[in-house]
Amino acid sequence: MYEGPVQDVIDEFGRLPGIGPKSAQRIAFHLLSTDRAEIDRLCTVLQKMASEVRFCDRCGNVSEGDLCRICADARRDAGVICVVEEPKDVAAVERTREYRGVYHVLGGAISPIDGIGPDQLRIAPLLTRIAEPDVREVILATDPNLEGEATATYLVRLLSTFPDLSVTRLASGLPVGGDLEYADEVTLGRALSGRRSVG
Amino acid sequence: MYEGPVQDVIDEFGRLPGIGPKSAQRIAFHLLSTDRAEIDRLCTVLQKMASEVRFCDRCGNVSEGDLCRICADARRDAGVICVVEEPKDVAAVERTREYRGVYHVLGGAISPIDGIGPDQLRIAPLLTRIAEPDVREVILATDPNLEGEATATYLVRLLSTFPDLSVTRLASGLPVGGDLEYADEVTLGRALSGRRSVG
């Protein structure tokens, strides 16, 4: 449809998650009509990310050094490990500003349909970390969907062999600010079965 | 929130049209987790586009040479000029496979609020082209919104000075496949006033 290089840019952007062909076209024409500096800046930060960002040796989060900022921070409580699927989940928990422990990034969730079993996840390094005497609690913060629940269930069974380790799971229930009427039945069922005494 | 280079990539993507902060984050982590080759490919096509793509000397469409593929194609009817706002509109009309004439890209639409008046658009080159004896018809295909209509109205007045030139405007009406019930009143009004005899 377009002259070659423009179509190439549209195709590349269209391959990124969440960008359809229409958005890709809009972005390509935006970049075409703006200053060349914008394209250069985008490429610079991408190359910088590709060459500088690695993964934390301990928790698997994104990192610039051997250890990520959280693992390297002595003020964080290394006795509590929050287990998440991806680095972006670390960011989500951090945004709450309520958590002072550390993390462990699995790198995904158990999903037989995608060929991802426990061996493809960073479970062995997790067990090594838990074997350290300081660890008191593991919070399972995998996604509340089929794969995340399967992963949590698998880990619960695995971690039951550790004596004196408290294993917890994030609460399921109604989202704050949501509307009871529009809650799906599974969420509402979870909220009911997980109801708490307030009186 | 994130380690520096990742946040830089999120910020840069967040600046592109149609990409919000959540999508930008998703794209950054996608690029982080895939092969480095994907980042290199994206940068290569962007740099190639920035250095190779220019604008057609005649119509203002994107082009790799002095003339775009459409202007350079002797099979296109140079007697009919379709006036559009942006190169992406050329692509939209081409997709219909119904048009065999040529184009003229204005580079925008008259929009006093954005400080864009007739002088900022490629209107003078359009007049030069129309002055050639072969040109029989100008189709005004600016967007059917406030700015596009203002631009079309301006051009109609300007082009009325050319004798023997037919000036037409794209039809307004109900979108094909749409639902009468959900049509906005302006569109439905246009569809009514532009009704055609079919009996």
Short mmCIF file of C-alpha atoms in Angstrom, two decimals:
data_model
loop_
_atom_site.label_atom_id
_atom_site.label_comp_id
_atom_site.label_asym_id
_atom_site.label_seq_id
_atom_site.Cartn_x
_atom_site.Cartn_y
_atom_site.Cartn_z
CA MET A 1 0.00 0.00 0.00
CA TYR A 2 2.67 2.49 1.09
CA GLU A 3 6.16 3.11 -0.17
CA GLY A 4 8.44 0.39 1.22
CA PRO A 5 10.09 1.87 4.33
CA VAL A 6 6.83 3.29 5.68
CA GLN A 7 5.13 -0.08 5.33
CA ASP A 8 8.10 -1.73 7.10
CA VAL A 9 7.65 0.60 10.07
CA ILE A 10 3.90 -0.09 10.13
CA ASP A 11 4.59 -3.85 10.08
CA GLU A 12 7.14 -3.67 12.90
CA PHE A 13 4.89 -1.58 15.14
CA GLY A 14 1.95 -3.85 14.33
CA ARG A 15 3.91 -6.74 15.81
CA LEU A 16 4.07 -5.11 19.25
CA PRO A 17 1.46 -6.14 21.82
CA GLY A 18 -1.69 -4.01 21.86
CA ILE A 19 -0.97 -2.19 18.58
CA GLY A 20 -3.28 -3.02 15.69
CA PRO A 21 -2.68 -2.17 12.03
CA LYS A 22 -4.58 1.15 12.30
CA SER A 23 -2.58 2.33 15.33
CA ALA A 24 0.65 1.20 13.69
CA GLN A 25 -0.21 3.30 10.63
CA ARG A 26 -1.02 6.31 12.82
CA ILE A 27 2.30 6.00 14.64
CA ALA A 28 4.28 5.64 11.41
CA PHE A 29 2.76 8.79 9.92
CA HIS A 30 3.23 10.62 13.20
CA LEU A 31 6.94 9.75 13.21
CA LEU A 32 7.17 10.68 9.54
CA SER A 33 5.74 14.13 10.09
CA THR A 34 7.66 15.01 13.25
CA ASP A 35 11.24 15.92 13.78
CA ARG A 36 13.79 13.23 13.02
CA ALA A 37 15.06 13.72 16.60
CA GLU A 38 12.05 11.81 17.91
CA ILE A 39 12.98 8.70 15.93
CA ASP A 40 16.60 8.99 17.04
CA ARG A 41 15.56 9.34 20.69
CA LEU A 42 13.28 6.31 20.49
CA CYS A 43 16.05 4.18 18.98
CA THR A 44 18.59 5.42 21.51
CA VAL A 45 16.49 4.46 24.53
CA LEU A 46 15.62 1.09 22.97
CA GLN A 47 19.26 0.25 22.31
CA LYS A 48 20.22 1.45 25.78
CA MET A 49 17.57 -0.76 27.34
CA ALA A 50 18.64 -3.75 25.24
CA SER A 51 22.29 -3.39 26.20
CA GLU A 52 22.05 -2.23 29.81
CA VAL A 53 19.04 -3.89 31.36
CA ARG A 54 19.48 -7.40 32.67
CA PHE A 55 17.76 -9.45 35.29
CA CYS A 56 18.52 -9.50 39.01
CA ASP A 57 20.62 -12.51 39.98
CA ARG A 58 18.53 -13.05 43.08
CA CYS A 59 14.90 -12.24 42.28
CA GLY A 60 14.73 -12.09 38.47
CA ASN A 61 13.36 -8.54 38.38
CA VAL A 62 14.74 -6.09 35.79
CA SER A 63 18.01 -4.62 36.97
CA GLU A 64 20.95 -2.56 35.86
CA GLY A 65 23.50 -4.34 38.08
CA ASP A 66 23.90 -7.83 39.51
CA LEU A 67 21.16 -7.11 42.02
CA CYS A 68 18.03 -5.03 41.41
CA ARG A 69 17.34 -1.92 43.44
CA ILE A 70 14.96 -3.76 45.77
CA CYS A 71 17.26 -6.70 46.53
CA ALA A 72 20.15 -4.30 47.05
CA ASP A 73 18.15 -2.17 49.50
CA ALA A 74 19.09 -3.14 53.10
CA ARG A 75 15.90 -1.52 54.41
CA ARG A 76 13.71 -4.12 52.68
CA ASP A 77 12.66 -7.11 54.79
CA ALA A 78 14.34 -10.13 53.19
CA GLY A 79 12.25 -12.42 55.41
CA VAL A 80 9.13 -11.94 53.27
CA ILE A 81 9.18 -12.95 49.60
CA CYS A 82 6.38 -11.92 47.27
CA VAL A 83 6.23 -14.33 44.31
CA VAL A 84 5.01 -12.75 41.05
CA GLU A 85 4.87 -13.82 37.43
CA GLU A 86 6.57 -10.89 35.66
CA PRO A 87 8.69 -7.81 36.41
CA LYS A 88 5.67 -5.62 35.67
CA ASP A 89 3.89 -7.26 38.62
CA VAL A 90 6.72 -6.08 40.89
CA ALA A 91 5.98 -2.56 39.70
CA ALA A 92 2.26 -3.04 40.42
CA VAL A 93 2.89 -4.17 44.02
CA GLU A 94 5.44 -1.39 44.54
CA ARG A 95 2.86 1.18 43.51
CA THR A 96 0.73 0.24 46.54
CA ARG A 97 3.57 1.52 48.79
CA GLU A 98 2.40 -1.03 51.36
CA TYR A 99 4.97 -3.75 50.85
CA ARG A 100 8.40 -3.68 52.48
CA GLY A 101 9.54 -7.22 51.68
CA VAL A 102 11.37 -8.54 48.61
CA TYR A 103 10.23 -10.27 45.43
CA HIS A 104 10.74 -13.37 43.35
CA VAL A 105 9.87 -13.20 39.65
CA LEU A 106 8.89 -16.58 38.18
CA GLY A 107 9.08 -15.43 34.56
CA GLY A 108 5.54 -16.61 33.76
CA ALA A 109 2.91 -19.04 34.99
CA ILE A 110 2.24 -22.73 34.49
CA SER A 111 0.32 -23.07 31.24
CA PRO A 112 0.28 -26.53 29.61
CA ILE A 113 -1.43 -25.10 26.53
CA ASP A 114 1.59 -22.82 25.91
CA GLY A 115 4.02 -25.60 26.82
CA ILE A 116 5.07 -23.86 30.05
CA GLY A 117 5.55 -26.27 32.92
CA PRO A 118 7.20 -25.74 36.34
CA ASP A 119 10.63 -26.43 34.78
CA GLN A 120 10.36 -23.34 32.56
CA LEU A 121 9.81 -21.08 35.59
CA ARG A 122 12.34 -19.82 38.14
CA ILE A 123 11.10 -22.20 40.84
CA ALA A 124 14.41 -23.88 41.72
CA PRO A 125 16.05 -20.51 42.61
CA LEU A 126 12.97 -19.76 44.74
CA LEU A 127 13.45 -22.97 46.73
CA THR A 128 17.13 -22.13 47.25
CA ARG A 129 16.14 -18.72 48.62
CA ILE A 130 13.47 -20.15 50.92
CA ALA A 131 15.97 -22.62 52.33
CA GLU A 132 17.76 -19.67 53.95
CA PRO A 133 16.86 -19.50 57.64
CA ASP A 134 15.63 -15.88 57.60
CA VAL A 135 12.64 -16.42 55.33
CA ARG A 136 9.40 -16.36 57.32
CA GLU A 137 6.69 -15.84 54.72
CA VAL A 138 6.04 -16.39 51.01
CA ILE A 139 3.20 -14.36 49.51
CA LEU A 140 1.85 -15.95 46.32
CA ALA A 141 0.92 -13.01 44.10
CA THR A 142 0.46 -14.76 40.76
CA ASP A 143 -2.41 -13.50 38.59
CA PRO A 144 -5.96 -14.43 39.68
CA ASN A 145 -6.59 -16.32 36.44
CA LEU A 146 -6.41 -19.98 35.43
CA GLU A 147 -2.63 -20.10 34.91
CA GLY A 148 -1.85 -17.98 37.95
CA GLU A 149 -4.09 -20.08 40.20
CA ALA A 150 -2.55 -23.31 38.88
CA THR A 151 0.92 -21.93 39.61
CA ALA A 152 -0.11 -20.86 43.11
CA THR A 153 -1.64 -24.28 43.81
CA TYR A 154 1.53 -25.99 42.59
CA LEU A 155 3.71 -23.78 44.80
CA VAL A 156 1.48 -24.27 47.87
CA ARG A 157 2.02 -28.02 47.59
CA LEU A 158 5.77 -27.61 47.03
CA LEU A 159 6.24 -25.16 49.89
CA SER A 160 4.26 -27.23 52.41
CA THR A 161 7.45 -29.26 52.93
CA PHE A 162 9.16 -26.26 54.54
CA PRO A 163 8.49 -26.23 58.30
CA ASP A 164 7.79 -22.86 59.96
CA LEU A 165 7.18 -21.14 56.61
CA SER A 166 3.99 -19.15 56.30
CA VAL A 167 2.56 -19.32 52.75
CA THR A 168 -0.14 -16.77 51.89
CA ARG A 169 -2.11 -15.79 48.79
CA LEU A 170 -3.40 -12.34 47.80
CA ALA A 171 -7.05 -11.88 48.77
CA SER A 172 -9.66 -12.22 46.04
CA GLY A 173 -12.77 -10.08 46.21
CA LEU A 174 -14.56 -7.04 44.90
CA PRO A 175 -12.32 -4.37 43.40
CA VAL A 176 -12.40 -1.16 45.43
CA GLY A 177 -14.52 1.46 43.69
CA GLY A 178 -16.31 -1.26 41.74
CA ASP A 179 -20.01 -1.92 41.56
CA LEU A 180 -21.46 -5.04 43.18
CA GLU A 181 -24.03 -5.31 40.39
CA TYR A 182 -21.34 -5.56 37.71
CA ALA A 183 -19.02 -7.98 39.51
CA ASP A 184 -18.71 -11.32 37.74
CA GLU A 185 -20.06 -14.31 39.66
CA VAL A 186 -16.65 -15.86 40.35
CA THR A 187 -15.32 -12.65 41.91
CA LEU A 188 -18.51 -12.17 43.93
CA GLY A 189 -18.34 -15.82 45.06
CA ARG A 190 -14.73 -15.30 46.19
CA ALA A 191 -15.71 -12.10 48.00
CA LEU A 192 -18.46 -14.01 49.81
CA SER A 193 -16.36 -16.99 50.81
CA GLY A 194 -13.53 -14.67 51.91
CA ARG A 195 -15.81 -12.36 53.92
CA ARG A 196 -14.33 -10.88 57.07
CA SER A 197 -15.79 -10.14 60.45
CA VAL A 198 -16.05 -6.39 60.94
CA GLY A 199 -18.29 -6.16 64.06
CA MET B 1 9.24 3.14 39.31
CA TYR B 2 11.44 1.03 37.04
CA GLU B 3 15.17 0.97 36.54
CA GLY B 4 16.15 3.96 34.34
CA PRO B 5 16.40 2.63 30.77
CA VAL B 6 13.12 0.71 31.02
CA GLN B 7 11.30 3.82 32.22
CA ASP B 8 12.89 5.80 29.36
CA VAL B 9 11.46 3.34 26.83
CA ILE B 10 8.04 3.48 28.51
CA ASP B 11 8.14 7.29 28.38
CA GLU B 12 9.13 7.38 24.70
CA PHE B 13 6.43 4.93 23.63
CA GLY B 14 3.90 6.77 25.80
CA ARG B 15 4.52 9.87 23.67
CA LEU B 16 3.36 8.15 20.47
CA PRO B 17 -0.26 8.71 19.40
CA GLY B 18 -2.74 6.15 20.73
CA ILE B 19 -0.36 4.57 23.23
CA GLY B 20 -1.21 5.15 26.90
CA PRO B 21 1.10 4.51 29.86
CA LYS B 22 -0.21 0.95 30.36
CA SER B 23 0.34 -0.03 26.73
CA ALA B 24 3.77 1.61 26.77
CA GLN B 25 4.70 -0.50 29.80
CA ARG B 26 3.43 -3.65 28.13
CA ILE B 27 5.47 -2.93 24.99
CA ALA B 28 8.63 -2.18 27.00
CA PHE B 29 8.42 -5.47 28.88
CA HIS B 30 7.61 -7.31 25.68
CA LEU B 31 10.74 -5.92 24.03
CA LEU B 32 12.74 -6.68 27.16
CA SER B 33 11.72 -10.32 27.17
CA THR B 34 12.12 -11.02 23.45
CA ASP B 35 15.15 -11.42 21.33
CA ARG B 36 17.38 -8.38 20.96
CA ALA B 37 16.94 -8.79 17.18
CA GLU B 38 13.43 -7.39 17.44
CA ILE B 39 14.68 -4.11 18.90
CA ASP B 40 17.41 -3.91 16.26
CA ARG B 41 14.89 -4.54 13.47
CA LEU B 42 12.55 -1.86 14.79
CA CYS B 43 15.36 0.69 14.94
CA THR B 44 16.62 -0.25 11.49
CA VAL B 45 13.27 0.29 9.79
CA LEU B 46 12.71 3.55 11.70
CA GLN B 47 16.10 4.94 10.65
CA LYS B 48 15.53 3.75 7.09
CA MET B 49 12.18 5.50 6.97
CA ALA B 50 13.65 8.69 8.44
CA SER B 51 16.45 8.83 5.92
CA GLU B 52 14.77 7.50 2.76
CA VAL B 53 11.20 8.67 2.81
CA ARG B 54 10.50 12.11 1.51
CA PHE B 55 7.49 13.79 0.01
CA CYS B 56 6.44 13.77 -3.64
CA ASP B 57 7.41 17.02 -5.41
CA ARG B 58 4.10 17.11 -7.18
CA CYS B 59 1.39 15.85 -4.82
CA GLY B 60 3.01 15.84 -1.35
CA ASN B 61 2.35 12.15 -0.74
CA VAL B 62 5.09 10.04 0.86
CA SER B 63 7.61 8.99 -1.72
CA GLU B 64 11.02 7.42 -2.16
CA GLY B 65 12.00 9.44 -5.25
CA ASP B 66 11.16 12.88 -6.61
CA LEU B 67 7.72 11.65 -7.60
CA CYS B 68 5.55 9.19 -5.66
CA ARG B 69 4.46 5.93 -7.23
CA ILE B 70 1.05 7.31 -8.12
CA CYS B 71 2.28 10.51 -9.81
CA ALA B 72 4.94 8.49 -11.65
CA ASP B 73 2.36 6.00 -12.95
CA ALA B 74 1.40 6.91 -16.53
CA ARG B 75 -1.77 4.79 -16.27
CA ARG B 76 -3.27 7.15 -13.65
CA ASP B 77 -5.59 9.86 -14.98
CA ALA B 78 -3.82 13.16 -14.27
CA GLY B 79 -6.99 15.03 -15.22
CA VAL B 80 -8.69 14.21 -11.91
CA ILE B 81 -7.09 15.40 -8.64
CA CYS B 82 -8.33 14.10 -5.30
CA VAL B 83 -7.45 16.61 -2.56
CA VAL B 84 -6.81 15.04 0.85
CA GLU B 85 -5.41 16.25 4.17
CA GLU B 86 -2.70 13.68 4.90
CA PRO B 87 -0.74 10.90 3.16
CA LYS B 88 -2.72 8.35 5.16
CA ASP B 89 -5.87 9.57 3.43
CA VAL B 90 -4.26 8.71 0.07
CA ALA B 91 -3.85 5.17 1.40
CA ALA B 92 -7.51 5.09 2.48
CA VAL B 93 -8.78 6.13 -0.96
CA GLU B 94 -6.36 3.72 -2.69
CA ARG B 95 -7.80 0.85 -0.62
CA THR B 96 -11.19 1.34 -2.30
CA ARG B 97 -9.55 0.34 -5.63
CA GLU B 98 -12.12 2.60 -7.31
CA TYR B 99 -10.03 5.66 -7.98
CA ARG B 100 -7.76 6.00 -11.02
CA GLY B 101 -6.89 9.69 -10.78
CA VAL B 102 -4.08 11.39 -8.88
CA TYR B 103 -3.88 13.11 -5.48
CA HIS B 104 -2.93 16.34 -3.81
CA VAL B 105 -1.97 16.25 -0.14
CA LEU B 106 -2.63 19.52 1.70
CA GLY B 107 -0.64 18.59 4.80
CA GLY B 108 -3.53 19.28 7.17
CA ALA B 109 -6.75 21.26 7.33
CA ILE B 110 -7.66 24.85 8.16
CA SER B 111 -7.89 25.07 11.94
CA PRO B 112 -7.70 28.58 13.46
CA ILE B 113 -7.57 27.07 16.95
CA ASP B 114 -4.32 25.26 16.07
CA GLY B 115 -3.01 28.31 14.20
CA ILE B 116 -3.32 26.58 10.82
CA GLY B 117 -4.57 28.88 8.11
CA PRO B 118 -4.61 28.42 4.31
CA ASP B 119 -1.00 29.64 4.12
CA GLN B 120 0.24 26.67 6.13
CA LEU B 121 -1.30 24.22 3.66
CA ARG B 122 -0.08 23.17 0.22
CA ILE B 123 -2.75 25.23 -1.54
CA ALA B 124 -0.50 27.32 -3.84
CA PRO B 125 1.02 24.17 -5.46
CA LEU B 126 -2.55 22.88 -5.93
CA LEU B 127 -3.51 26.02 -7.85
CA THR B 128 -0.40 25.68 -10.03
CA ARG B 129 -1.40 22.10 -10.87
CA ILE B 130 -5.00 23.03 -11.63
CA ALA B 131 -3.82 25.76 -13.99
CA GLU B 132 -2.56 23.01 -16.31
CA PRO B 133 -5.02 22.54 -19.20
CA ASP B 134 -5.57 18.78 -18.65
CA VAL B 135 -7.21 19.04 -15.25
CA ARG B 136 -10.96 18.42 -15.50
CA GLU B 137 -12.06 17.64 -11.96
CA VAL B 138 -11.00 18.28 -8.36
CA ILE B 139 -12.51 15.97 -5.76
CA LEU B 140 -12.45 17.52 -2.28
CA ALA B 141 -11.81 14.59 0.05
CA THR B 142 -10.94 16.42 3.27
CA ASP B 143 -12.27 14.89 6.51
CA PRO B 144 -16.02 15.25 7.17
CA ASN B 145 -15.36 17.21 10.39
CA LEU B 146 -15.27 20.90 11.28
CA GLU B 147 -11.73 21.56 10.00
CA GLY B 148 -12.14 19.41 6.88
CA GLU B 149 -15.44 21.09 5.98
CA ALA B 150 -13.94 24.55 6.51
CA THR B 151 -11.05 23.62 4.23
CA ALA B 152 -13.41 22.25 1.57
CA THR B 153 -15.56 25.39 1.73
CA TYR B 154 -12.48 27.57 1.37
CA LEU B 155 -11.27 25.57 -1.63
CA VAL B 156 -14.69 25.61 -3.31
CA ARG B 157 -14.65 29.42 -3.25
CA LEU B 158 -11.06 29.53 -4.49
CA LEU B 159 -11.59 27.04 -7.29
CA SER B 160 -14.79 28.68 -8.54
CA THR B 161 -12.54 31.10 -10.46
CA PHE B 162 -11.33 28.30 -12.74
CA PRO B 163 -13.64 27.97 -15.76
CA ASP B 164 -14.55 24.49 -16.97
CA LEU B 165 -13.28 22.86 -13.74
CA SER B 166 -15.64 20.46 -12.04
CA VAL B 167 -15.28 20.61 -8.23
CA THR B 168 -16.87 17.76 -6.28
CA ARG B 169 -17.04 16.68 -2.62
CA LEU B 170 -17.21 13.14 -1.22
CA ALA B 171 -20.78 12.13 -0.37
CA SER B 172 -21.84 12.24 3.27
CA GLY B 173 -24.34 9.70 4.56
CA LEU B 174 -24.83 6.51 6.50
CA PRO B 175 -21.78 4.25 6.70
CA VAL B 176 -22.31 0.95 4.89
CA GLY B 177 -22.96 -1.84 7.37
CA GLY B 178 -24.04 0.69 10.00
CA ASP B 179 -27.26 0.82 11.92
CA LEU B 180 -29.75 3.64 11.26
CA GLU B 181 -30.70 3.67 14.93
CA TYR B 182 -27.15 4.47 16.03
CA ALA B 183 -26.37 7.09 13.39
CA ASP B 184 -25.78 10.54 14.89
CA GLU B 185 -28.30 13.20 13.88
CA VAL B 186 -25.87 15.17 11.71
CA THR B 187 -24.98 12.11 9.64
CA LEU B 188 -28.62 11.07 9.35
CA GLY B 189 -29.54 14.64 8.35
CA ARG B 190 -26.87 14.57 5.64
CA ALA B 191 -28.08 11.17 4.46
CA LEU B 192 -31.62 12.59 4.19
CA SER B 193 -30.68 15.78 2.37
CA GLY B 194 -28.39 13.83 0.05
CA ARG B 195 -30.97 11.10 -0.71
CA ARG B 196 -30.92 9.69 -4.22
CA SER B 197 -33.66 8.58 -6.52
CA VAL B 198 -33.56 4.81 -6.92
CA GLY B 199 -36.94 4.12 -8.59
#
